[in-house]
Amino acid sequence: KAGVTQTPRYLIKTRGQQVTLSCSPISGHRSVSWYQQTPGQGLQFLFEYFSETQRNKGNFPGRFSGRQFSNSRSEMNVSTLELGDSALYLCASSLGTGFPYEQYFGPGTRLTVT
Amino acid sequence: DQQVKQNSPSLSVQEGRISILNCDYTNSMFDYFLWYKKYPAEGPTFLISISSIKDKNEDGRFTVFLNKSAKHLSLHIVPSQPGDSAVYFCAARSGSARQLTFGSGTQLTVLP
């Protein structure tokens, strides 16, 4: 099976702009979660989508939003970018929201805000 | 408030020796724990997990130990190999919450 794919892999944006990141889960996986990774902070949970519905949301401002399509592909949007949004954004897919809890991660999108 | 803590940002071990990575948690509602390994420019890869009803789970060279009373888990890698050099994250989940809560990671370097 193909793994989780994320596009683009690298992105440079200017403060104030907006950005959209894309994630294609493993075939058959219906749950997609997004995480932000910054140095020293580990992975911070952004949100989870299952069957096109947001099931859970982390403690991030409303500038961060997402959606999931009927084919389980997901997009994440960040509006009015700030310098602190520079991070690696990881997408993870799993069969569902219950057991087993293992999530399979994509390689991430490295976002740099200047 | 970090509910999952990995207090050692880095660890160096000689090839062939045991690597022990530690993780502490504060949320007593966590009932499932996982370890992930991450190489540069790649996403984290699931390694091993343990349910709170167990105190040990083994998979080849990797063993995870859970001490619920101390709210502590550890990952043992025996014997360590240079290819094990990576960042290791522990993660936890409670039955009521859907997301995984991750620690900040430990960079393991296995020296040849």
Tab-separated table of C-alpha atoms in Angstrom:
chain	number	residue	atom	x	y	z
A	1	LYS	CA	0.000	0.000	0.000
A	2	ALA	CA	1.150	3.515	-0.677
A	3	GLY	CA	1.866	5.536	2.426
A	4	VAL	CA	0.527	8.892	3.484
A	5	THR	CA	1.478	11.600	1.024
A	6	GLN	CA	1.696	15.303	1.694
A	7	THR	CA	2.085	18.153	-0.744
A	8	PRO	CA	3.950	20.336	-1.078
A	9	ARG	CA	7.006	19.130	0.851
A	10	TYR	CA	8.459	22.607	1.274
A	11	LEU	CA	6.847	26.008	1.250
A	12	ILE	CA	8.037	29.551	1.845
A	13	LYS	CA	5.449	32.209	2.544
A	14	THR	CA	5.411	35.800	3.702
A	15	ARG	CA	3.811	37.041	6.896
A	16	GLY	CA	0.142	37.847	6.343
A	17	GLN	CA	-0.348	35.407	3.487
A	18	GLN	CA	-2.378	32.253	3.676
A	19	VAL	CA	-1.397	28.690	2.843
A	20	THR	CA	-3.112	25.402	2.052
A	21	LEU	CA	-1.479	22.048	2.697
A	22	SER	CA	-2.732	18.758	1.332
A	23	CYS	CA	-2.723	15.212	2.702
A	24	SER	CA	-3.714	11.940	1.054
A	25	PRO	CA	-4.180	9.123	3.581
A	26	ILE	CA	-3.393	5.470	3.151
A	27	SER	CA	-6.035	3.768	1.039
A	28	GLY	CA	-8.882	2.603	3.273
A	29	HIS	CA	-8.003	4.928	6.129
A	30	ARG	CA	-10.829	7.265	7.004
A	31	SER	CA	-9.307	9.278	9.824
A	32	VAL	CA	-6.831	12.076	9.189
A	33	SER	CA	-5.096	14.044	11.918
A	34	TRP	CA	-2.846	17.072	11.621
A	35	TYR	CA	0.071	17.967	13.868
A	36	GLN	CA	2.479	20.857	14.110
A	37	GLN	CA	6.075	20.091	15.027
A	38	THR	CA	8.391	22.823	16.217
A	39	PRO	CA	11.845	22.411	17.792
A	40	GLY	CA	11.569	21.413	21.444
A	41	GLN	CA	7.772	21.236	21.355
A	42	GLY	CA	7.216	17.795	19.978
A	43	LEU	CA	4.063	17.213	18.010
A	44	GLN	CA	1.148	19.472	18.845
A	45	PHE	CA	-2.265	18.199	17.800
A	46	LEU	CA	-4.185	20.488	15.466
A	47	PHE	CA	-7.335	18.590	14.507
A	48	GLU	CA	-8.764	15.285	13.384
A	49	TYR	CA	-11.214	14.533	10.625
A	50	PHE	CA	-13.251	11.407	10.153
A	51	SER	CA	-15.834	10.919	7.404
A	52	GLU	CA	-15.585	14.576	6.407
A	53	THR	CA	-16.372	15.759	9.950
A	54	GLN	CA	-14.011	17.421	12.369
A	55	ARG	CA	-14.010	15.127	15.389
A	56	ASN	CA	-11.509	16.859	17.606
A	57	LYS	CA	-9.573	20.110	17.721
A	58	GLY	CA	-6.406	21.108	19.509
A	59	ASN	CA	-5.578	24.388	21.158
A	60	PHE	CA	-4.760	26.468	18.118
A	61	PRO	CA	-6.240	29.803	16.991
A	62	GLY	CA	-9.025	29.987	14.449
A	63	ARG	CA	-6.498	30.915	11.739
A	64	PHE	CA	-5.882	27.183	11.496
A	65	SER	CA	-8.637	25.288	9.761
A	66	GLY	CA	-9.086	22.116	7.811
A	67	ARG	CA	-11.457	19.962	5.890
A	68	GLN	CA	-11.792	16.440	4.613
A	69	PHE	CA	-13.207	15.327	1.318
A	70	SER	CA	-15.349	12.296	0.507
A	71	ASN	CA	-12.257	10.377	-0.656
A	72	SER	CA	-10.692	10.994	2.804
A	73	ARG	CA	-8.117	13.408	1.427
A	74	SER	CA	-7.658	16.357	3.733
A	75	GLU	CA	-6.489	19.935	3.470
A	76	MET	CA	-5.272	22.274	6.132
A	77	ASN	CA	-5.380	26.048	5.792
A	78	VAL	CA	-3.557	28.699	7.752
A	79	SER	CA	-4.633	32.287	7.193
A	80	THR	CA	-2.780	35.485	8.069
A	81	LEU	CA	0.511	33.700	8.552
A	82	GLU	CA	2.766	34.680	11.429
A	83	LEU	CA	6.486	34.041	11.861
A	84	GLY	CA	5.668	31.575	14.640
A	85	ASP	CA	3.756	29.392	12.208
A	86	SER	CA	7.046	28.231	10.725
A	87	ALA	CA	7.071	24.525	11.475
A	88	LEU	CA	6.839	21.034	10.088
A	89	TYR	CA	3.190	20.131	9.535
A	90	LEU	CA	2.507	16.435	9.728
A	91	CYS	CA	-0.527	14.557	8.607
A	92	ALA	CA	-1.367	11.119	9.963
A	93	SER	CA	-3.985	8.633	8.911
A	94	SER	CA	-5.588	5.724	10.712
A	95	LEU	CA	-8.337	3.252	10.004
A	96	GLY	CA	-10.719	4.960	12.367
A	97	THR	CA	-10.863	6.950	15.542
A	98	GLY	CA	-10.886	3.944	17.819
A	99	PHE	CA	-8.597	0.997	18.539
A	100	PRO	CA	-5.997	0.373	17.159
A	101	TYR	CA	-4.731	3.833	17.811
A	102	GLU	CA	-1.645	3.657	15.635
A	103	GLN	CA	-1.391	6.544	13.250
A	104	TYR	CA	0.683	6.470	10.107
A	105	PHE	CA	2.450	9.693	9.306
A	106	GLY	CA	3.354	11.369	6.075
A	107	PRO	CA	6.745	13.024	5.536
A	108	GLY	CA	5.374	16.439	6.413
A	109	THR	CA	5.311	19.877	4.829
A	110	ARG	CA	8.054	22.223	5.967
A	111	LEU	CA	6.534	25.716	6.110
A	112	THR	CA	8.795	28.732	6.469
A	113	VAL	CA	7.218	32.117	7.083
A	114	THR	CA	9.416	35.142	6.400
B	1	ASP	CA	1.001	22.086	30.543
B	2	GLN	CA	2.839	19.125	29.062
B	3	GLN	CA	0.959	15.960	29.905
B	4	VAL	CA	3.643	13.765	28.338
B	5	LYS	CA	7.249	14.576	29.121
B	6	GLN	CA	10.510	13.291	27.756
B	7	ASN	CA	13.052	14.955	29.986
B	8	SER	CA	16.146	13.846	28.101
B	9	PRO	CA	16.464	15.678	24.803
B	10	SER	CA	19.377	13.469	23.763
B	11	LEU	CA	21.011	10.140	24.525
B	12	SER	CA	24.215	8.548	23.194
B	13	VAL	CA	24.839	4.829	23.405
B	14	GLN	CA	27.539	2.511	22.122
B	15	GLU	CA	26.565	0.006	19.450
B	16	GLY	CA	25.554	-3.325	20.961
B	17	ARG	CA	24.613	-1.819	24.307
B	18	ILE	CA	21.144	-1.171	25.677
B	19	SER	CA	19.338	2.103	24.967
B	20	ILE	CA	16.753	3.185	27.510
B	21	LEU	CA	14.435	6.034	26.621
B	22	ASN	CA	12.141	7.399	29.298
B	23	CYS	CA	8.779	9.083	29.311
B	24	ASP	CA	6.630	10.440	32.131
B	25	TYR	CA	2.981	11.406	32.028
B	26	THR	CA	0.676	13.300	34.320
B	27	ASN	CA	-2.789	12.411	33.062
B	28	SER	CA	-4.051	9.345	34.920
B	29	MET	CA	-6.748	8.908	32.259
B	30	PHE	CA	-4.203	7.809	29.670
B	31	ASP	CA	-4.754	4.137	28.929
B	32	TYR	CA	-2.720	3.502	25.805
B	33	PHE	CA	0.851	4.413	25.054
B	34	LEU	CA	2.877	4.355	21.875
B	35	TRP	CA	6.441	4.949	20.748
B	36	TYR	CA	7.327	6.476	17.411
B	37	LYS	CA	10.687	6.832	15.705
B	38	LYS	CA	11.502	9.727	13.406
B	39	TYR	CA	14.330	10.112	10.937
B	40	PRO	CA	15.162	13.538	9.465
B	41	ALA	CA	12.951	14.560	6.536
B	42	GLU	CA	10.532	11.700	7.259
B	43	GLY	CA	7.348	11.437	9.275
B	44	PRO	CA	7.285	9.525	12.576
B	45	THR	CA	7.024	5.747	12.241
B	46	PHE	CA	5.059	3.646	14.698
B	47	LEU	CA	7.341	1.382	16.713
B	48	ILE	CA	5.551	-0.315	19.582
B	49	SER	CA	2.614	0.246	21.903
B	50	ILE	CA	1.276	-0.882	25.243
B	51	SER	CA	-2.112	-0.885	26.869
B	52	SER	CA	-2.484	0.191	30.482
B	53	ILE	CA	-3.646	-3.296	31.417
B	54	LYS	CA	-0.135	-4.559	30.715
B	55	ASP	CA	3.221	-3.664	32.185
B	56	LYS	CA	5.421	-4.960	29.401
B	57	ASN	CA	5.280	-5.463	25.658
B	58	GLU	CA	8.050	-6.881	23.543
B	59	ASP	CA	8.697	-6.816	19.809
B	60	GLY	CA	12.083	-8.071	18.692
B	61	ARG	CA	14.780	-5.754	19.985
B	62	PHE	CA	12.221	-3.313	21.372
B	63	THR	CA	10.523	-3.623	24.759
B	64	VAL	CA	8.243	-1.091	26.380
B	65	PHE	CA	7.698	-1.082	30.126
B	66	LEU	CA	4.832	0.684	31.849
B	67	ASN	CA	4.781	1.625	35.531
B	68	LYS	CA	1.312	3.004	36.156
B	69	SER	CA	1.858	3.902	39.771
B	70	ALA	CA	4.837	6.047	38.812
B	71	LYS	CA	3.176	7.253	35.602
B	72	HIS	CA	6.320	6.274	33.771
B	73	LEU	CA	7.118	4.287	30.676
B	74	SER	CA	10.376	3.353	29.062
B	75	LEU	CA	11.550	1.944	25.773
B	76	HIS	CA	14.450	-0.487	25.810
B	77	ILE	CA	16.385	-1.248	22.644
B	78	VAL	CA	18.703	-4.242	22.864
B	79	PRO	CA	21.149	-4.444	21.204
B	80	SER	CA	21.351	-0.914	19.877
B	81	GLN	CA	22.388	-0.474	16.269
B	82	PRO	CA	23.612	2.619	14.393
B	83	GLY	CA	20.425	2.515	12.305
B	84	ASP	CA	18.452	3.137	15.492
B	85	SER	CA	19.817	6.679	15.599
B	86	ALA	CA	16.696	8.835	15.341
B	87	VAL	CA	14.338	10.959	17.407
B	88	TYR	CA	11.997	8.881	19.555
B	89	PHE	CA	8.612	10.209	20.620
B	90	CYS	CA	6.349	8.701	23.200
B	91	ALA	CA	2.636	9.326	22.860
B	92	ALA	CA	-0.416	8.634	24.969
B	93	ARG	CA	-4.146	8.498	24.549
B	94	SER	CA	-7.106	8.311	26.889
B	95	GLY	CA	-10.331	6.553	26.040
B	96	SER	CA	-12.280	9.788	26.169
B	97	ALA	CA	-9.936	11.843	24.003
B	98	ARG	CA	-9.407	11.057	20.362
B	99	GLN	CA	-6.011	12.557	19.756
B	100	LEU	CA	-2.569	11.318	20.666
B	101	THR	CA	-0.588	13.513	23.054
B	102	PHE	CA	3.110	13.462	22.228
B	103	GLY	CA	6.237	14.145	24.227
B	104	SER	CA	8.914	16.479	22.905
B	105	GLY	CA	11.172	13.654	21.742
B	106	THR	CA	14.608	12.233	22.563
B	107	GLN	CA	17.414	12.182	20.006
B	108	LEU	CA	19.119	8.794	20.230
B	109	THR	CA	22.595	8.463	18.754
B	110	VAL	CA	24.103	4.999	18.549
B	111	LEU	CA	27.859	5.200	18.144
B	112	PRO	CA	29.610	2.521	16.069
